CSV table of N, CA and C in Angstrom, one decimal:
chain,number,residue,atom,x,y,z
U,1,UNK,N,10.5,-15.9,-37.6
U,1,UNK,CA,10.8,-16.0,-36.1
U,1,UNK,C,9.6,-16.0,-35.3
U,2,UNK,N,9.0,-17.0,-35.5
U,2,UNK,CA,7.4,-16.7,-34.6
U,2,UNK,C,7.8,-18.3,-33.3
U,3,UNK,N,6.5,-18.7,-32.5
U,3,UNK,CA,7.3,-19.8,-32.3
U,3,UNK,C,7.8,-19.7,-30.7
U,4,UNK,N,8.3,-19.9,-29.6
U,4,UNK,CA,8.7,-19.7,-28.4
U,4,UNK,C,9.3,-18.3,-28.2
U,5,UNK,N,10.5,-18.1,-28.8
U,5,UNK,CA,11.1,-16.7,-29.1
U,5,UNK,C,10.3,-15.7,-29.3
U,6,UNK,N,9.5,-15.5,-30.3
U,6,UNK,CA,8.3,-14.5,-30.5
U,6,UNK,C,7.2,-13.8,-29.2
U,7,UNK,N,7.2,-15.8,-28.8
U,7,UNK,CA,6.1,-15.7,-27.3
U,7,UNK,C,6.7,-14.4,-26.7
U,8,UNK,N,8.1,-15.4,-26.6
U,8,UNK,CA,8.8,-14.7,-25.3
U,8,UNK,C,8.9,-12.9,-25.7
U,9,UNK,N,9.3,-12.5,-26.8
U,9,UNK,CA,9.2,-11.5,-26.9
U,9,UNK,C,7.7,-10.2,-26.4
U,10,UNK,N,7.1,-11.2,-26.8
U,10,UNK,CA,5.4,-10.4,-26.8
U,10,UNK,C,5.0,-10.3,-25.0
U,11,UNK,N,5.8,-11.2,-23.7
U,11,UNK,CA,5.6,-11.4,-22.9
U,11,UNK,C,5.8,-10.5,-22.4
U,12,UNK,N,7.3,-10.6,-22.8
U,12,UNK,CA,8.5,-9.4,-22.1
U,12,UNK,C,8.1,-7.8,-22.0
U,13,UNK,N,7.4,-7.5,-23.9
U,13,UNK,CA,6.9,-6.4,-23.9
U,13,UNK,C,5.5,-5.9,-23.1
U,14,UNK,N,4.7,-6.7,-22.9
U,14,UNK,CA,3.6,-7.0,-22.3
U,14,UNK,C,3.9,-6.7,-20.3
U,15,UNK,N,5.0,-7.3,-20.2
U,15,UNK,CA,5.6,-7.3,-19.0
U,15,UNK,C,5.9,-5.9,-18.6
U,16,UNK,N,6.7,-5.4,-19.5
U,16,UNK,CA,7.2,-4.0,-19.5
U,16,UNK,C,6.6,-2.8,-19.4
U,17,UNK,N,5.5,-3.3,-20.3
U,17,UNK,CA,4.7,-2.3,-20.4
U,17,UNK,C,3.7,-1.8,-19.2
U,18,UNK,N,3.5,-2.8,-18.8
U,18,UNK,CA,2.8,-3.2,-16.8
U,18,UNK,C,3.5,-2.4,-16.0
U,19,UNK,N,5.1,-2.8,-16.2
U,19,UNK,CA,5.9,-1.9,-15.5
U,19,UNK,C,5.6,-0.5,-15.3
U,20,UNK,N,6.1,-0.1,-16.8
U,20,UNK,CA,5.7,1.5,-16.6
U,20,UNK,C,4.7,2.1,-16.5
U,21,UNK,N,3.6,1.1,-16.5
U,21,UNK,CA,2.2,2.0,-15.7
U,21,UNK,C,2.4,2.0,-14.7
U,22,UNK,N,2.6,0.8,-14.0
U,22,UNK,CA,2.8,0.9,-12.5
U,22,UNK,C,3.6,2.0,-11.5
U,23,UNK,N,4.6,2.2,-13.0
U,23,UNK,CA,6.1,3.4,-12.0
U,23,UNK,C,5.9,4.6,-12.3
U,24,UNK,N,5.4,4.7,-14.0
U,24,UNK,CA,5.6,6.3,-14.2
U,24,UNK,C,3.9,6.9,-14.2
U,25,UNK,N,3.1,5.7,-14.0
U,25,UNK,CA,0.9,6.9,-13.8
U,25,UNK,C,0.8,6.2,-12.3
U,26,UNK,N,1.2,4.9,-11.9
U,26,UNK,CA,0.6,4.6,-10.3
U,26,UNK,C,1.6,4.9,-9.6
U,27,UNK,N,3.1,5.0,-9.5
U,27,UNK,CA,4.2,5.7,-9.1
U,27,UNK,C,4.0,4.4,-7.6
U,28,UNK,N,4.2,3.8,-8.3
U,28,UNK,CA,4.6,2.6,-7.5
U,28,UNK,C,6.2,2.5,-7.3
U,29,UNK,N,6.7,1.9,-6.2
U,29,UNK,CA,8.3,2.0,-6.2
U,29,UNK,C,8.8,0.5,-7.4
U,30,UNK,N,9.9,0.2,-7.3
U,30,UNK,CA,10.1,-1.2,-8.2
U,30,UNK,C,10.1,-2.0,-8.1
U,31,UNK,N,10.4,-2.5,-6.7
U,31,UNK,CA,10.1,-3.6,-6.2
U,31,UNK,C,8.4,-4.1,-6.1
U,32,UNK,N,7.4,-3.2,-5.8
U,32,UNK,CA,6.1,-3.3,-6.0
U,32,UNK,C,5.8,-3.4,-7.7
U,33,UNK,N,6.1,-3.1,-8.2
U,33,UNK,CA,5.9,-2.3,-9.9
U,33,UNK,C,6.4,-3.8,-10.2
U,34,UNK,N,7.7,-4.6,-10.0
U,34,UNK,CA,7.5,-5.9,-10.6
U,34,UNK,C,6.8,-7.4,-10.0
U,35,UNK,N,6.5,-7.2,-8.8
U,35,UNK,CA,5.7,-7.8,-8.6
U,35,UNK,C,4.3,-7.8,-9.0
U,36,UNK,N,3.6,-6.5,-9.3
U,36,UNK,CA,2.3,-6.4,-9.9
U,36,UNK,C,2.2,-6.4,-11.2
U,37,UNK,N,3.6,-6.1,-12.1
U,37,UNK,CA,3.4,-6.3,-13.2
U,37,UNK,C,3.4,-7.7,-13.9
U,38,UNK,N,4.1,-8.7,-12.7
U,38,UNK,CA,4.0,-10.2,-12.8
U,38,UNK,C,2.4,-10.6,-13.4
U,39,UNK,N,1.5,-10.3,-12.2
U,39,UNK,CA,0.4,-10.4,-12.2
U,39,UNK,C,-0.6,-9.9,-13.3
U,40,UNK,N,-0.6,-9.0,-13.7
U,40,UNK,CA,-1.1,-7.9,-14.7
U,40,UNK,C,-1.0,-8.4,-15.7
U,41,UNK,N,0.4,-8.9,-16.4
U,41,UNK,CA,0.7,-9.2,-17.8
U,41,UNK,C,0.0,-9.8,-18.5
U,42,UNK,N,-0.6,-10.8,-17.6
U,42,UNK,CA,-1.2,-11.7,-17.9
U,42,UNK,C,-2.8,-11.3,-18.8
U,43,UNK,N,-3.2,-10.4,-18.3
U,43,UNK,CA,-4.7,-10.0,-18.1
U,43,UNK,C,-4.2,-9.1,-19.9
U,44,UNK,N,-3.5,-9.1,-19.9
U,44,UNK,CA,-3.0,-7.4,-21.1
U,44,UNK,C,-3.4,-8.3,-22.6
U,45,UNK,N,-4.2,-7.9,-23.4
U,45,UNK,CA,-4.8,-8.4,-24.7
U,45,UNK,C,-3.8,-7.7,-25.8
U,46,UNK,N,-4.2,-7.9,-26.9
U,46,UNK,CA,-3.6,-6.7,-27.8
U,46,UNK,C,-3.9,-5.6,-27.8
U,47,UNK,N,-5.3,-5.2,-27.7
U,47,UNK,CA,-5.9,-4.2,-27.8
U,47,UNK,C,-5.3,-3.4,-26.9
U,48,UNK,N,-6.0,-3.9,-25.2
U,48,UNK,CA,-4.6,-2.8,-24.5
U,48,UNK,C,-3.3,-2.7,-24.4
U,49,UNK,N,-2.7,-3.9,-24.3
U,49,UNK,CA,-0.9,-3.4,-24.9
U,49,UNK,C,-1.0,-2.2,-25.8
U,50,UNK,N,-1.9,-1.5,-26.6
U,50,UNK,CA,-1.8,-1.5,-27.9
U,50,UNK,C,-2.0,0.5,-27.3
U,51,UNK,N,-3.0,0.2,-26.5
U,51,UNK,CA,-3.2,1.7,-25.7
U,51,UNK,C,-2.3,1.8,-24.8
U,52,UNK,N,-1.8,1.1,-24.1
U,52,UNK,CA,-0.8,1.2,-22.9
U,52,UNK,C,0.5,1.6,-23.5
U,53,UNK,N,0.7,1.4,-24.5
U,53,UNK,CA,2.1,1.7,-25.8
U,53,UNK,C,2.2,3.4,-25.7
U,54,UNK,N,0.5,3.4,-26.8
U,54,UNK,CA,-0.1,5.2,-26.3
U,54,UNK,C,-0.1,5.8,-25.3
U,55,UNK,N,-0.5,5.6,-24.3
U,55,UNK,CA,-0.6,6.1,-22.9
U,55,UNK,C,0.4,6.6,-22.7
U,56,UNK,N,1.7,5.4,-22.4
U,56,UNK,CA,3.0,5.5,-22.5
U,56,UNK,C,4.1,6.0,-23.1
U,57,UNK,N,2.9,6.4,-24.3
U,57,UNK,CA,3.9,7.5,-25.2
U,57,UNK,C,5.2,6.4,-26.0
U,58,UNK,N,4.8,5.0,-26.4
U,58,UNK,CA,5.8,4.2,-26.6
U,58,UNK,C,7.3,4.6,-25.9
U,59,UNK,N,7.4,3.9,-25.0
U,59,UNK,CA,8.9,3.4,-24.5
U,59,UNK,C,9.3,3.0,-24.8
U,60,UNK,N,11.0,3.2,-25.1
U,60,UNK,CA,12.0,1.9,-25.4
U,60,UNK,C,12.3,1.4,-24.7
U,61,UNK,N,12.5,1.7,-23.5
U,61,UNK,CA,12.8,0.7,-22.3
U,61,UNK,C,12.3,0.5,-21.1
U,62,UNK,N,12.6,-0.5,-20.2
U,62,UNK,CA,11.7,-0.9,-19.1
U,62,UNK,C,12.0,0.1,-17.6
U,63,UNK,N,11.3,0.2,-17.0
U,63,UNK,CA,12.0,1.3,-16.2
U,63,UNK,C,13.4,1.3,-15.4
U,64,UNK,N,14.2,0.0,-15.8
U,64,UNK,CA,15.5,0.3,-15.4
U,64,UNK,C,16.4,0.0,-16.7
U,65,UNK,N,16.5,0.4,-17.5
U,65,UNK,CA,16.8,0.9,-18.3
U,65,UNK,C,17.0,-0.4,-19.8
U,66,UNK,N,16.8,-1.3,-19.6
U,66,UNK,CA,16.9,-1.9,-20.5
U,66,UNK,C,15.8,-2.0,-21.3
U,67,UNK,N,16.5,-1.7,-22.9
U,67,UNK,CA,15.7,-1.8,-24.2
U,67,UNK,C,14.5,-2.8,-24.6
U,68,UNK,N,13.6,-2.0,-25.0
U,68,UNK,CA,12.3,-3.4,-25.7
U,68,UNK,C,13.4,-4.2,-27.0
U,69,UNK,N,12.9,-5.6,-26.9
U,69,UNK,CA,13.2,-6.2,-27.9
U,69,UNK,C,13.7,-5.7,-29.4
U,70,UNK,N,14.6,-5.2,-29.8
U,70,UNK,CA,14.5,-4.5,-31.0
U,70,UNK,C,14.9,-3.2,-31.1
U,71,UNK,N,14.8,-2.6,-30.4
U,71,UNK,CA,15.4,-1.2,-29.5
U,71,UNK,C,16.5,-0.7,-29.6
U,72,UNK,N,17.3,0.2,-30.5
U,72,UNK,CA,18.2,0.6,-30.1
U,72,UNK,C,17.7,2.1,-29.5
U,73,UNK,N,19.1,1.9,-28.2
U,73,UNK,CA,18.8,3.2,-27.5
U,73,UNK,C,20.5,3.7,-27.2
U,74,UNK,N,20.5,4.8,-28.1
U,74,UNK,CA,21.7,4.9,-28.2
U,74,UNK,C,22.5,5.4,-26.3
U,75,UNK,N,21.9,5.4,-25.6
U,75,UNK,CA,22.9,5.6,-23.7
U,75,UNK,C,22.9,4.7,-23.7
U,76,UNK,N,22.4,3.3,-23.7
U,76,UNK,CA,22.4,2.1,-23.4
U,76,UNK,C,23.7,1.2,-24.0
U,77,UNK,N,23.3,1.6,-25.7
U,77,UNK,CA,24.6,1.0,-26.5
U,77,UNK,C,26.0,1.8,-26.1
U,78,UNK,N,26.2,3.3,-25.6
U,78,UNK,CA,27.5,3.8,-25.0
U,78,UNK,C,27.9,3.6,-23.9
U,79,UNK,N,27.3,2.6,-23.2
U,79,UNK,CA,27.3,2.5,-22.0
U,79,UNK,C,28.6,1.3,-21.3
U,80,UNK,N,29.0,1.5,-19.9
U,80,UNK,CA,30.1,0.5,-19.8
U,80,UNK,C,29.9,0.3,-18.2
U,81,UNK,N,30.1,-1.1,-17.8
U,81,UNK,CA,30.2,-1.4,-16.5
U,81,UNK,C,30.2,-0.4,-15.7
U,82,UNK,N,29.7,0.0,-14.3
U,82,UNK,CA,30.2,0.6,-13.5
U,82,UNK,C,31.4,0.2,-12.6
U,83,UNK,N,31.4,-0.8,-12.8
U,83,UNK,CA,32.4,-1.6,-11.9
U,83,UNK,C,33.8,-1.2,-12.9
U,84,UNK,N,33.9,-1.0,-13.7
U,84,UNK,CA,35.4,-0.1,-14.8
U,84,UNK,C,35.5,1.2,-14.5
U,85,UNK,N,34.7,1.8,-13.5
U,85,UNK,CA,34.8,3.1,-14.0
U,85,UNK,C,35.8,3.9,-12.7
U,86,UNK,N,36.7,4.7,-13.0
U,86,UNK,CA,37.6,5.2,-11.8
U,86,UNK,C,37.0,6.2,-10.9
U,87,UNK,N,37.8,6.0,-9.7
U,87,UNK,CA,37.4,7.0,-8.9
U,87,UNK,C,37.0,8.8,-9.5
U,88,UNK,N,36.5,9.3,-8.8
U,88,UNK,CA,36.2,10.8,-9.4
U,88,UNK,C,35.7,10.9,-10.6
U,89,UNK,N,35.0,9.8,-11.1
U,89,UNK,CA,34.4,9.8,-12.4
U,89,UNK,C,32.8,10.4,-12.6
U,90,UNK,N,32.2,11.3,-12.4
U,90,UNK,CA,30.5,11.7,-12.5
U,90,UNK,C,29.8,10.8,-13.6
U,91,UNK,N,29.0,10.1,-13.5
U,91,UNK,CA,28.7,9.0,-14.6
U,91,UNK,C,26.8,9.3,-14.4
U,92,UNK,N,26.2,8.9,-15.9
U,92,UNK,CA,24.6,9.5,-16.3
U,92,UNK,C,24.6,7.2,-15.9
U,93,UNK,N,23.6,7.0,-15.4
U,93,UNK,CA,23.1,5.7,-15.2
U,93,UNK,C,22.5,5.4,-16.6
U,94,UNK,N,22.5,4.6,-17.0
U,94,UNK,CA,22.1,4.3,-18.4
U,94,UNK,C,21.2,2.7,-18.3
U,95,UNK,N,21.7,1.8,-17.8
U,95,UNK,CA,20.5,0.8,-17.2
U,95,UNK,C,20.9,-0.2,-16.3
U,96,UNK,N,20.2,-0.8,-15.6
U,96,UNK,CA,20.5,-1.7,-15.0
U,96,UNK,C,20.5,-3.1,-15.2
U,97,UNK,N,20.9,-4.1,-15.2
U,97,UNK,CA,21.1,-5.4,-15.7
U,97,UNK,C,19.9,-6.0,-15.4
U,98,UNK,N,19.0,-6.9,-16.9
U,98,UNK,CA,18.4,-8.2,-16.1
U,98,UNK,C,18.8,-8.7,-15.4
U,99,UNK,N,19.6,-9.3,-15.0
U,99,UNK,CA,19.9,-10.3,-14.0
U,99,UNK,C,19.8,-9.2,-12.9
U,100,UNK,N,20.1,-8.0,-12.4
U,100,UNK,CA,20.0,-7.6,-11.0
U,100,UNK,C,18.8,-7.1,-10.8
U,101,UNK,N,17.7,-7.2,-12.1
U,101,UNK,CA,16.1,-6.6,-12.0
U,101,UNK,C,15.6,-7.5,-11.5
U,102,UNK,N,16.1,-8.7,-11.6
U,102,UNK,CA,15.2,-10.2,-10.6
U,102,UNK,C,15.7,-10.3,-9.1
U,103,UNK,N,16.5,-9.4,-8.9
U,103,UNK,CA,17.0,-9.3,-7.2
U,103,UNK,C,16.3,-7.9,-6.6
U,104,UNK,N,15.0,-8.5,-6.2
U,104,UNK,CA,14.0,-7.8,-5.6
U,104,UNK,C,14.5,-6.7,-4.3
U,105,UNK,N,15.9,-7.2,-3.4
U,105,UNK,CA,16.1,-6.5,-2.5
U,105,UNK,C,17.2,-5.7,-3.0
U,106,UNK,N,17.6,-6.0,-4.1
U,106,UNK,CA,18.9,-4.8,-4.8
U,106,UNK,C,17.9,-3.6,-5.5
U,107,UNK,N,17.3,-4.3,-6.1
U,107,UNK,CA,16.5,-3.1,-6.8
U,107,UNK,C,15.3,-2.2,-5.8
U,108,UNK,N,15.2,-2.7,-4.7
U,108,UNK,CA,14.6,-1.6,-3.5
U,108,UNK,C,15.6,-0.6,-3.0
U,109,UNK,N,17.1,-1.2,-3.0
U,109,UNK,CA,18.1,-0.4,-1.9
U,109,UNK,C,18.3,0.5,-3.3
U,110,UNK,N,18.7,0.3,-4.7
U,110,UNK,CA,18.8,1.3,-6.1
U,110,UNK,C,18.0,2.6,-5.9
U,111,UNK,N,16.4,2.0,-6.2
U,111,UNK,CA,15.2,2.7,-5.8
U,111,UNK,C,15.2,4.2,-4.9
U,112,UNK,N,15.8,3.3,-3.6
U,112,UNK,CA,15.7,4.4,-2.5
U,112,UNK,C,16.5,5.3,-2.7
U,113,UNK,N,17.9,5.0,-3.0
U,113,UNK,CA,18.7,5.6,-3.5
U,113,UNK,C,18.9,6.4,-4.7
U,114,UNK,N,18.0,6.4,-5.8
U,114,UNK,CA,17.6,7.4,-6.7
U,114,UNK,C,18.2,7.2,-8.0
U,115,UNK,N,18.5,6.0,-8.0
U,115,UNK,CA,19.8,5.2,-9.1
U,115,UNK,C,19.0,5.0,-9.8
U,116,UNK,N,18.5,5.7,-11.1
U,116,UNK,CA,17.6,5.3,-12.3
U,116,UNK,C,18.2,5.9,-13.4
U,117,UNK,N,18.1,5.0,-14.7
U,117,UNK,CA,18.3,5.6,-15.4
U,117,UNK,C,18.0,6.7,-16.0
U,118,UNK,N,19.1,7.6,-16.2
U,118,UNK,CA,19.0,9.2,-16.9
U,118,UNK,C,19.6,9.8,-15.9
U,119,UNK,N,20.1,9.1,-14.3
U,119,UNK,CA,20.0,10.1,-12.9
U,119,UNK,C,21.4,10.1,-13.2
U,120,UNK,N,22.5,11.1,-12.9
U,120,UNK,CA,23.9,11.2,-12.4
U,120,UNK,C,24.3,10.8,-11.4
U,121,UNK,N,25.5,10.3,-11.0
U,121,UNK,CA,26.3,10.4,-9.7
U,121,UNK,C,28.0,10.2,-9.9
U,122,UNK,N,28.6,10.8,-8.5
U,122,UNK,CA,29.8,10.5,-8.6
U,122,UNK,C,30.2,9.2,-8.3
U,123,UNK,N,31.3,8.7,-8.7
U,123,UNK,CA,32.3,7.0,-8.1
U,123,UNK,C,32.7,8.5,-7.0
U,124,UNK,N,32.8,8.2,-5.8
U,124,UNK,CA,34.1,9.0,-4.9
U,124,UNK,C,34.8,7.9,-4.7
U,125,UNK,N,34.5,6.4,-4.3
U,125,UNK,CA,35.4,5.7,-3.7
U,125,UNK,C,35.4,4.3,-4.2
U,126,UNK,N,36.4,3.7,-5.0
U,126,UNK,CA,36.7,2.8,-5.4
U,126,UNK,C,37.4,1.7,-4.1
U,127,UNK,N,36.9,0.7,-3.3
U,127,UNK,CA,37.7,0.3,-2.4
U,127,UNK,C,37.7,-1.4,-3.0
U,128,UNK,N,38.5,-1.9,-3.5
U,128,UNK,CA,38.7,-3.2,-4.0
U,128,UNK,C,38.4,-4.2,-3.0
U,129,UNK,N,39.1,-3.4,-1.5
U,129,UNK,CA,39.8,-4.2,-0.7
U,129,UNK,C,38.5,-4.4,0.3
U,130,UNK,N,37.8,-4.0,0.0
U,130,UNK,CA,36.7,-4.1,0.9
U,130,UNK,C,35.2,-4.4,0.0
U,131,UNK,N,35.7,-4.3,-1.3
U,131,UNK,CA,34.4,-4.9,-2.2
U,131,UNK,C,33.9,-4.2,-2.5
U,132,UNK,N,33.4,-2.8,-2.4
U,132,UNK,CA,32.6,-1.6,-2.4
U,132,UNK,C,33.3,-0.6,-3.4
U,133,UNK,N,32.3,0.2,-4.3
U,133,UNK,CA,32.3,1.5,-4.7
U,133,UNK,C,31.2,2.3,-3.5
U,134,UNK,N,31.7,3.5,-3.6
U,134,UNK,CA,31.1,4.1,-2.3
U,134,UNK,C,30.4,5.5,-3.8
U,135,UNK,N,29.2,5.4,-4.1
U,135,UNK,CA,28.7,6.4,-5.1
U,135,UNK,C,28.2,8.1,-4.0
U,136,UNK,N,27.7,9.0,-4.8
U,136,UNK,CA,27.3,10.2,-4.5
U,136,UNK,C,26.5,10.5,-4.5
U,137,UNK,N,24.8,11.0,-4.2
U,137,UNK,CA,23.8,11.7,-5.7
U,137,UNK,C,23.5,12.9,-4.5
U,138,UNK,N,23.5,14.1,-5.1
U,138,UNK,CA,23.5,15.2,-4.2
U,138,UNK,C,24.2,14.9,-3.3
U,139,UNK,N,23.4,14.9,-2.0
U,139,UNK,CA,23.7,14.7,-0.6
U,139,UNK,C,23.4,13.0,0.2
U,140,UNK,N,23.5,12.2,-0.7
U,140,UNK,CA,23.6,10.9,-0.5
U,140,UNK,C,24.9,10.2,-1.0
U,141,UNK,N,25.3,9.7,0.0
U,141,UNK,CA,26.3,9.1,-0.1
U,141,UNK,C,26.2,7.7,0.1
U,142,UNK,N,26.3,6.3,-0.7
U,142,UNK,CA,26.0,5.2,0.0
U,142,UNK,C,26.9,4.1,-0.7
U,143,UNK,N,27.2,3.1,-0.8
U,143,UNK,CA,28.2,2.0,-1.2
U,143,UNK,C,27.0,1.1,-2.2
U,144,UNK,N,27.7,0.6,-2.5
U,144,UNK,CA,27.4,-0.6,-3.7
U,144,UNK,C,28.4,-2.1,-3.8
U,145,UNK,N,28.0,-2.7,-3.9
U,145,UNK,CA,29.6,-3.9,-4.0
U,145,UNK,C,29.7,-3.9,-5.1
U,146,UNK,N,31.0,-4.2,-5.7
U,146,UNK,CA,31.2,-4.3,-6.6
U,146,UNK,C,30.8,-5.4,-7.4
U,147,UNK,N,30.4,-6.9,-7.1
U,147,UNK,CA,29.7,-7.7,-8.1
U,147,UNK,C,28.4,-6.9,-8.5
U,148,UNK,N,27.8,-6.0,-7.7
U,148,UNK,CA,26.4,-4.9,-8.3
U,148,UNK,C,26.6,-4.5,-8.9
U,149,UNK,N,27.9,-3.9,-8.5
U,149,UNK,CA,28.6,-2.7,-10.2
U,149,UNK,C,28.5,-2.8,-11.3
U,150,UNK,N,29.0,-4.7,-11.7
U,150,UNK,CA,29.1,-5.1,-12.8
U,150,UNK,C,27.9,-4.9,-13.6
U,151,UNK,N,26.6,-4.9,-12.5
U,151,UNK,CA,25.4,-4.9,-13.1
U,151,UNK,C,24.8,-3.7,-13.8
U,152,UNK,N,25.6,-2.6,-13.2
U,152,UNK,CA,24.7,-1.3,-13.4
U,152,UNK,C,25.5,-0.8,-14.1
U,153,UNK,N,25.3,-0.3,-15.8
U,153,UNK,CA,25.6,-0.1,-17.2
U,153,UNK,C,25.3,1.9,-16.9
U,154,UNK,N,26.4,2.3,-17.1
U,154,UNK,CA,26.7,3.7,-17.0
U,154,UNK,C,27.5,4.3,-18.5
U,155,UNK,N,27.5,5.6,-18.4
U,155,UNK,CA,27.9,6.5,-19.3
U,155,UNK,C,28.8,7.5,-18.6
U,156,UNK,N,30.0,6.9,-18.6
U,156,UNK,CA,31.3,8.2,-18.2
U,156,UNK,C,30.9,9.6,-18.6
U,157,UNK,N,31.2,10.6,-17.8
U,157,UNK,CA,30.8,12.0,-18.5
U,157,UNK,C,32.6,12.6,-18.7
U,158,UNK,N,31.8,13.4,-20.0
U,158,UNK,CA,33.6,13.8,-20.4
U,158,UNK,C,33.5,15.1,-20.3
U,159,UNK,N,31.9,16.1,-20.1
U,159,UNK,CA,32.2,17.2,-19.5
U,159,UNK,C,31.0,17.2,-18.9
U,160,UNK,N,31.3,17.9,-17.4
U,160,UNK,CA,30.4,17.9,-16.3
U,160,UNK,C,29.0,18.7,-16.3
U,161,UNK,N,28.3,18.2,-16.2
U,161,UNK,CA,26.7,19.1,-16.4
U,161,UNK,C,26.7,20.6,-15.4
U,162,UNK,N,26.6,21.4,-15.5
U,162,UNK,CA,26.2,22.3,-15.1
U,162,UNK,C,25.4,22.5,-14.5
U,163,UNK,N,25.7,22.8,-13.1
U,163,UNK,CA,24.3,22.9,-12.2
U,163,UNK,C,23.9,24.1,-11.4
């Protein structure tokens, strides 16, 4: 399996790995963090991917939650649409969709909002009729539409964390 596929794999990881310097040592937000990791990837040899892996304490996934190439990460694999999930349901974020990590202005309003993988929140308000889930995190309360929902891969909780 070497060959375009392979490329693409070594890019992606290379890509990723930019990421999480940028978010979790320069604490860059993610909208900045994938724009400069654009940039960066480029410059990354073997050698440092190779420390940046170490640095990083190897990660399995990108900072919004999807797996490196090859990865299993078992919250990711138990994971189910948000857009399925019923009202009054407390759910652990488990990752967010490629496709919504290329929408630079969804993944700022996530960000601000504190929507990362590993974070909790409530569904309070499932409204069909208006396109929105209305989510909870502490003392924030803010909406989502539901085509977003589909994007953001969660973990129902079957007993409530303790706080």
């Amino acid at each position: 399996a070497t060959g375009a596929g392979h490329r693409g794999r070594a890019a992606y990881r290379r890509h990723t790995l930019a990421e999480r310097l940028m978010t979790d040592v320069l604490g860059l937000d993610w909208a900045q963090a994938h724009r400069e990791a654009h940039r960066f990837e480029h410059v990354i040899t073997p050698l440092i991917e190779e420390r940046l892996a170490e640095l990083l304490k190897y990660p399995q996934t990108c900072p919004h939650g999807n797996p490196f190439p090859g990865v299993r990460v078992p919250l990711v694999e138990e994971s189910v649409p948000l857009s399925t999930v019923t009202e009054g349901t407390t759910v652990e974020v488990a990752r967010i969709s490629e496709e919504a990590e290329r929408d630079i202005q969804l993944l700022g309003y996530l960000d601000t909002h504190g929507v990362k993988p590993g974070i909790w929140v409530v569904v309070t308000q499932v409204a069909p009729w208006l396109g929105t889930i209305m989510l909870r995190r502490e003392d924030d309360e803010f909406p989502i539409g539901l085509q977003v929902a589909t994007k953001i891969h969660v973990r129902p909780l079957q007993t409530p964390p303790q706080s």
